[in-house]
């Protein structure tokens, strides 16, 4: 059930399901479903429960996947809930990091860009913290990591460093994980215009540095195309890894 746009998440899950010998039904945007007639998400989910072995949901409201999981008996996978979480992206991010470095512990990683509205970095920060990576949260002041997440990390005794200056830490980094500024989540577009070009990763900035560049995609202007054909580019590898990682997720969740 995709209530928000998606390319990688939806298509990699569909590919994963088909490679496992399964099938997919569903919709993108509620226009073609009875939601448009006023059916509740709860009722729609009950129908999906009858017709399928697992439900994958992306929705603009935080908490909707959890809400659905409380009312159906099939596994529910959160494919992104508004500005909340994106846990399956985190699994493919971790898998990509492990493939590159053979470990996660003690790696220096900068999460850069829209840390406020970007759900991928919310989920990733918990996981990286648990596996012992050294995290730098780099954003404009307006887009800092939300207090609830910082509070959770502290509770788990996970440390992090916050700054808005990438150059301050770039020489120590193993990984730059940059995100898109989430234009569609800004209540005030003037605010977006002011900070949309806060960071740019280009060849000049990272040349001769021993690091990789990751991005959940889609990118807008934050990664220059001059990196695409270099050893630094791991963002396409991440997207590629979406299929095997999501095959593993589906295989584990659907017990039949
Ligand atoms: C992200 C998302 O939807 O949160 N995309 C993805 O699933 N790979 C990132 C984004 O939209 O910026």
GROMACS .gro file of C-alpha atoms and ligand atoms in nm:
model
  268
    1UNK     CA    1   0.000   0.000   0.000
    2UNK     CA    2   0.196   0.299  -0.126
    3UNK     CA    3   0.037   0.629  -0.028
    4UNK     CA    4   0.357   0.816  -0.118
    5UNK     CA    5   0.587   0.814  -0.421
    6UNK     CA    6   0.852   0.543  -0.442
    7UNK     CA    7   1.088   0.399  -0.701
    8UNK     CA    8   1.352   0.189  -0.523
    9UNK     CA    9   1.161   0.067  -0.222
   10UNK     CA   10   0.854  -0.049  -0.409
   11UNK     CA   11   1.031  -0.193  -0.713
   12UNK     CA   12   1.302  -0.370  -0.514
   13UNK     CA   13   1.041  -0.526  -0.285
   14UNK     CA   14   0.837  -0.634  -0.589
   15UNK     CA   15   1.147  -0.778  -0.753
   16UNK     CA   16   1.242  -0.953  -0.428
   17UNK     CA   17   0.897  -1.106  -0.392
   18UNK     CA   18   0.894  -1.228  -0.753
   19UNK     CA   19   1.245  -1.375  -0.727
   20UNK     CA   20   1.128  -1.571  -0.425
   21UNK     CA   21   0.848  -1.714  -0.639
   22UNK     CA   22   0.577  -1.493  -0.494
   23UNK     CA   23   0.351  -1.225  -0.633
   24UNK     CA   24   0.243  -0.871  -0.551
   25UNK     CA   25  -0.086  -0.685  -0.551
   26UNK     CA   26  -0.144  -0.327  -0.443
   27UNK     CA   27  -0.160   0.038  -0.538
   28UNK     CA   28   0.048   0.353  -0.555
   29UNK     CA   29  -0.149   0.661  -0.452
   30UNK     CA   30  -0.497   0.607  -0.312
   31UNK     CA   31  -0.679   0.733  -0.625
   32UNK     CA   32  -0.741   0.386  -0.767
   33UNK     CA   33  -0.860   0.235  -0.438
   34UNK     CA   34  -1.171   0.279  -0.226
   35UNK     CA   35  -0.980   0.508   0.009
   36UNK     CA   36  -1.100   0.779  -0.229
   37UNK     CA   37  -1.460   0.680  -0.147
   38UNK     CA   38  -1.386   0.736   0.219
   39UNK     CA   39  -1.281   0.386   0.328
   40UNK     CA   40  -1.051   0.395   0.628
   41UNK     CA   41  -0.694   0.266   0.616
   42UNK     CA   42  -0.796   0.019   0.885
   43UNK     CA   43  -1.067  -0.136   0.663
   44UNK     CA   44  -0.844  -0.131   0.355
   45UNK     CA   45  -0.574  -0.312   0.554
   46UNK     CA   46  -0.821  -0.583   0.657
   47UNK     CA   47  -0.879  -0.648   0.284
   48UNK     CA   48  -0.506  -0.671   0.217
   49UNK     CA   49  -0.480  -0.910   0.510
   50UNK     CA   50  -0.737  -1.137   0.340
   51UNK     CA   51  -0.562  -1.129   0.003
   52UNK     CA   52  -0.193  -1.148   0.100
   53UNK     CA   53   0.077  -1.297   0.325
   54UNK     CA   54   0.241  -0.968   0.423
   55UNK     CA   55   0.163  -0.596   0.394
   56UNK     CA   56   0.417  -0.338   0.283
   57UNK     CA   57   0.305   0.017   0.358
   58UNK     CA   58   0.443   0.364   0.286
   59UNK     CA   59   0.238   0.652   0.421
   60UNK     CA   60   0.293   1.025   0.487
   61UNK     CA   61   0.193   0.996   0.854
   62UNK     CA   62   0.435   0.880   1.119
   63UNK     CA   63   0.312   0.572   1.305
   64UNK     CA   64   0.072   0.438   1.041
   65UNK     CA   65   0.267   0.114   0.981
   66UNK     CA   66   0.262   0.043   1.356
   67UNK     CA   67  -0.110   0.121   1.368
   68UNK     CA   68  -0.181  -0.127   1.086
   69UNK     CA   69   0.033  -0.394   1.249
   70UNK     CA   70  -0.192  -0.381   1.554
   71UNK     CA   71  -0.506  -0.461   1.353
   72UNK     CA   72  -0.396  -0.730   1.107
   73UNK     CA   73  -0.249  -1.075   1.164
   74UNK     CA   74  -0.002  -1.078   0.873
   75UNK     CA   75   0.345  -0.919   0.901
   76UNK     CA   76   0.349  -0.545   0.827
   77UNK     CA   77   0.663  -0.387   0.681
   78UNK     CA   78   0.720  -0.016   0.723
   79UNK     CA   79   0.834   0.116   0.383
   80UNK     CA   80   0.862   0.470   0.525
   81UNK     CA   81   0.618   0.648   0.754
   82UNK     CA   82   0.631   1.022   0.690
   83UNK     CA   83   0.916   1.181   0.882
   84UNK     CA   84   0.935   0.875   1.108
   85UNK     CA   85   1.138   0.568   1.015
   86UNK     CA   86   1.254   0.364   0.716
   87UNK     CA   87   1.387   0.043   0.871
   88UNK     CA   88   1.436  -0.169   0.557
   89UNK     CA   89   1.650   0.106   0.403
   90UNK     CA   90   1.865   0.080   0.714
   91UNK     CA   91   1.914  -0.293   0.664
   92UNK     CA   92   2.037  -0.243   0.308
   93UNK     CA   93   2.257   0.046   0.422
   94UNK     CA   94   2.415  -0.173   0.691
   95UNK     CA   95   2.459  -0.455   0.441
   96UNK     CA   96   2.636  -0.220   0.200
   97UNK     CA   97   2.867  -0.089   0.474
   98UNK     CA   98   2.949  -0.442   0.588
   99UNK     CA   99   3.023  -0.542   0.229
  100UNK     CA  100   3.263  -0.248   0.190
  101UNK     CA  101   3.444  -0.256   0.523
  102UNK     CA  102   3.372  -0.602   0.670
  103UNK     CA  103   3.256  -0.430   0.989
  104UNK     CA  104   3.056  -0.140   1.127
  105UNK     CA  105   3.216  -0.090   1.469
  106UNK     CA  106   3.442   0.216   1.500
  107UNK     CA  107   3.382   0.336   1.144
  108UNK     CA  108   3.353   0.715   1.118
  109UNK     CA  109   3.032   0.807   0.940
  110UNK     CA  110   2.879   1.146   0.873
  111UNK     CA  111   2.502   1.163   0.828
  112UNK     CA  112   2.458   1.485   0.632
  113UNK     CA  113   2.168   1.695   0.509
  114UNK     CA  114   1.808   1.684   0.621
  115UNK     CA  115   1.832   1.507   0.954
  116UNK     CA  116   1.502   1.655   1.071
  117UNK     CA  117   1.260   1.526   0.808
  118UNK     CA  118   1.473   1.247   0.656
  119UNK     CA  119   1.344   0.914   0.786
  120UNK     CA  120   1.634   0.707   0.650
  121UNK     CA  121   1.882   0.876   0.883
  122UNK     CA  122   1.649   0.836   1.181
  123UNK     CA  123   1.645   0.457   1.147
  124UNK     CA  124   2.010   0.441   1.048
  125UNK     CA  125   2.132   0.636   1.351
  126UNK     CA  126   1.984   0.381   1.592
  127UNK     CA  127   2.138   0.089   1.403
  128UNK     CA  128   2.481   0.246   1.357
  129UNK     CA  129   2.483   0.339   1.724
  130UNK     CA  130   2.397  -0.014   1.832
  131UNK     CA  131   2.677  -0.155   1.612
  132UNK     CA  132   2.933   0.093   1.751
  133UNK     CA  133   2.997   0.329   1.459
  134UNK     CA  134   3.120   0.682   1.534
  135UNK     CA  135   2.850   0.918   1.413
  136UNK     CA  136   2.872   1.282   1.307
  137UNK     CA  137   2.535   1.449   1.250
  138UNK     CA  138   2.590   1.733   1.003
  139UNK     CA  139   2.305   1.965   0.907
  140UNK     CA  140   2.196   2.326   0.894
  141UNK     CA  141   2.063   2.437   1.236
  142UNK     CA  142   1.708   2.426   1.099
  143UNK     CA  143   1.737   2.057   1.006
  144UNK     CA  144   1.905   1.902   1.307
  145UNK     CA  145   1.836   1.546   1.423
  146UNK     CA  146   1.507   1.557   1.622
  147UNK     CA  147   1.533   1.576   2.001
  148UNK     CA  148   1.335   1.251   2.049
  149UNK     CA  149   1.598   1.059   1.855
  150UNK     CA  150   1.890   1.225   2.035
  151UNK     CA  151   1.716   1.146   2.361
  152UNK     CA  152   1.671   0.778   2.261
  153UNK     CA  153   2.037   0.753   2.160
  154UNK     CA  154   2.149   0.897   2.492
  155UNK     CA  155   1.924   0.653   2.675
  156UNK     CA  156   2.098   0.370   2.491
  157UNK     CA  157   2.435   0.527   2.587
  158UNK     CA  158   2.513   0.588   2.219
  159UNK     CA  159   2.733   0.890   2.157
  160UNK     CA  160   2.732   1.124   1.856
  161UNK     CA  161   2.883   1.453   1.746
  162UNK     CA  162   2.678   1.739   1.598
  163UNK     CA  163   2.804   2.017   1.373
  164UNK     CA  164   2.701   2.207   1.063
  165UNK     CA  165   3.049   2.211   0.915
  166UNK     CA  166   3.145   1.907   0.706
  167UNK     CA  167   3.502   2.031   0.655
  168UNK     CA  168   3.558   2.008   1.031
  169UNK     CA  169   3.544   1.627   1.019
  170UNK     CA  170   3.593   1.524   0.658
  171UNK     CA  171   3.952   1.403   0.700
  172UNK     CA  172   3.844   1.148   0.963
  173UNK     CA  173   3.556   1.001   0.765
  174UNK     CA  174   3.515   0.650   0.625
  175UNK     CA  175   3.163   0.721   0.500
  176UNK     CA  176   2.969   1.025   0.386
  177UNK     CA  177   2.597   0.941   0.401
  178UNK     CA  178   2.418   1.237   0.249
  179UNK     CA  179   2.043   1.284   0.213
  180UNK     CA  180   1.806   1.492   0.006
  181UNK     CA  181   1.654   1.801   0.168
  182UNK     CA  182   1.291   1.682   0.194
  183UNK     CA  183   1.116   1.967   0.013
  184UNK     CA  184   0.768   1.811   0.042
  185UNK     CA  185   0.784   1.808   0.424
  186UNK     CA  186   0.855   2.180   0.471
  187UNK     CA  187   0.557   2.379   0.603
  188UNK     CA  188   0.716   2.692   0.452
  189UNK     CA  189   0.877   2.667   0.107
  190UNK     CA  190   1.071   2.990   0.160
  191UNK     CA  191   1.255   2.814   0.439
  192UNK     CA  192   1.338   2.530   0.197
  193UNK     CA  193   1.471   2.774  -0.063
  194UNK     CA  194   1.703   2.926   0.197
  195UNK     CA  195   1.871   2.600   0.294
  196UNK     CA  196   1.827   2.371  -0.006
  197UNK     CA  197   2.186   2.408  -0.123
  198UNK     CA  198   2.353   2.370   0.216
  199UNK     CA  199   2.581   2.082   0.115
  200UNK     CA  200   2.735   1.960  -0.208
  201UNK     CA  201   2.955   1.654  -0.240
  202UNK     CA  202   3.169   1.676  -0.551
  203UNK     CA  203   3.490   1.526  -0.677
  204UNK     CA  204   3.696   1.823  -0.574
  205UNK     CA  205   3.583   1.792  -0.211
  206UNK     CA  206   3.664   1.422  -0.171
  207UNK     CA  207   3.949   1.363  -0.417
  208UNK     CA  208   4.235   1.175  -0.245
  209UNK     CA  209   4.027   1.101   0.061
  210UNK     CA  210   3.982   0.746   0.174
  211UNK     CA  211   3.604   0.738   0.202
  212UNK     CA  212   3.288   0.623   0.028
  213UNK     CA  213   2.975   0.822  -0.053
  214UNK     CA  214   2.632   0.679   0.026
  215UNK     CA  215   2.283   0.819  -0.037
  216UNK     CA  216   1.943   0.649  -0.005
  217UNK     CA  217   1.838   0.823  -0.331
  218UNK     CA  218   1.664   0.999  -0.495
  219UNK     CA  219   1.927   1.272  -0.511
  220UNK     CA  220   1.851   1.625  -0.613
  221UNK     CA  221   2.157   1.854  -0.622
  222UNK     CA  222   2.356   1.732  -0.321
  223UNK     CA  223   2.584   1.490  -0.509
  224UNK     CA  224   2.757   1.610  -0.822
  225UNK     CA  225   2.742   1.368  -1.115
  226UNK     CA  226   3.121   1.389  -1.142
  227UNK     CA  227   3.135   1.127  -0.863
  228UNK     CA  228   2.912   0.874  -1.039
  229UNK     CA  229   3.188   0.696  -1.227
  230UNK     CA  230   3.440   0.692  -0.944
  231UNK     CA  231   3.530   0.447  -0.667
  232UNK     CA  232   3.361   0.681  -0.416
  233UNK     CA  233   3.012   0.609  -0.550
  234UNK     CA  234   2.831   0.345  -0.343
  235UNK     CA  235   2.479   0.487  -0.381
  236UNK     CA  236   2.394   0.275  -0.682
  237UNK     CA  237   2.532  -0.029  -0.499
  238UNK     CA  238   2.294   0.048  -0.210
  239UNK     CA  239   1.998   0.047  -0.448
  240UNK     CA  240   2.122  -0.278  -0.603
  241UNK     CA  241   2.150  -0.435  -0.257
  242UNK     CA  242   1.785  -0.349  -0.194
  243UNK     CA  243   1.677  -0.667  -0.374
  244UNK     CA  244   1.877  -0.936  -0.186
  245UNK     CA  245   1.824  -0.763   0.148
  246UNK     CA  246   1.449  -0.741   0.090
  247UNK     CA  247   1.441  -1.103  -0.026
  248UNK     CA  248   1.590  -1.192   0.313
  249UNK     CA  249   1.334  -0.977   0.494
  250UNK     CA  250   1.040  -1.135   0.311
  251UNK     CA  251   1.176  -1.489   0.349
  252UNK     CA  252   1.212  -1.437   0.722
  253UNK     CA  253   0.873  -1.278   0.775
  254UNK     CA  254   0.656  -1.500   0.558
  255UNK     CA  255   0.658  -1.843   0.715
  256UNK     CA  256   0.509  -2.078   0.458
  257LIG     C1  257   1.403   0.776   0.079
  257LIG     C2  258   1.266   0.783   0.142
  257LIG     O1  259   1.165   0.757   0.077
  257LIG     O2  260   1.264   0.811   0.261
  257LIG     N1  261   1.408   0.704  -0.040
  257LIG     C3  262   1.422   0.567  -0.037
  257LIG     O3  263   1.335   0.495   0.006
  257LIG     N2  264   1.537   0.516  -0.083
  257LIG     C4  265   1.476   0.903   0.072
  257LIG     C5  266   1.412   1.029   0.019
  257LIG     O4  267   1.298   1.031  -0.026
  257LIG     O5  268   1.483   1.129   0.020
   0.00000   0.00000   0.00000
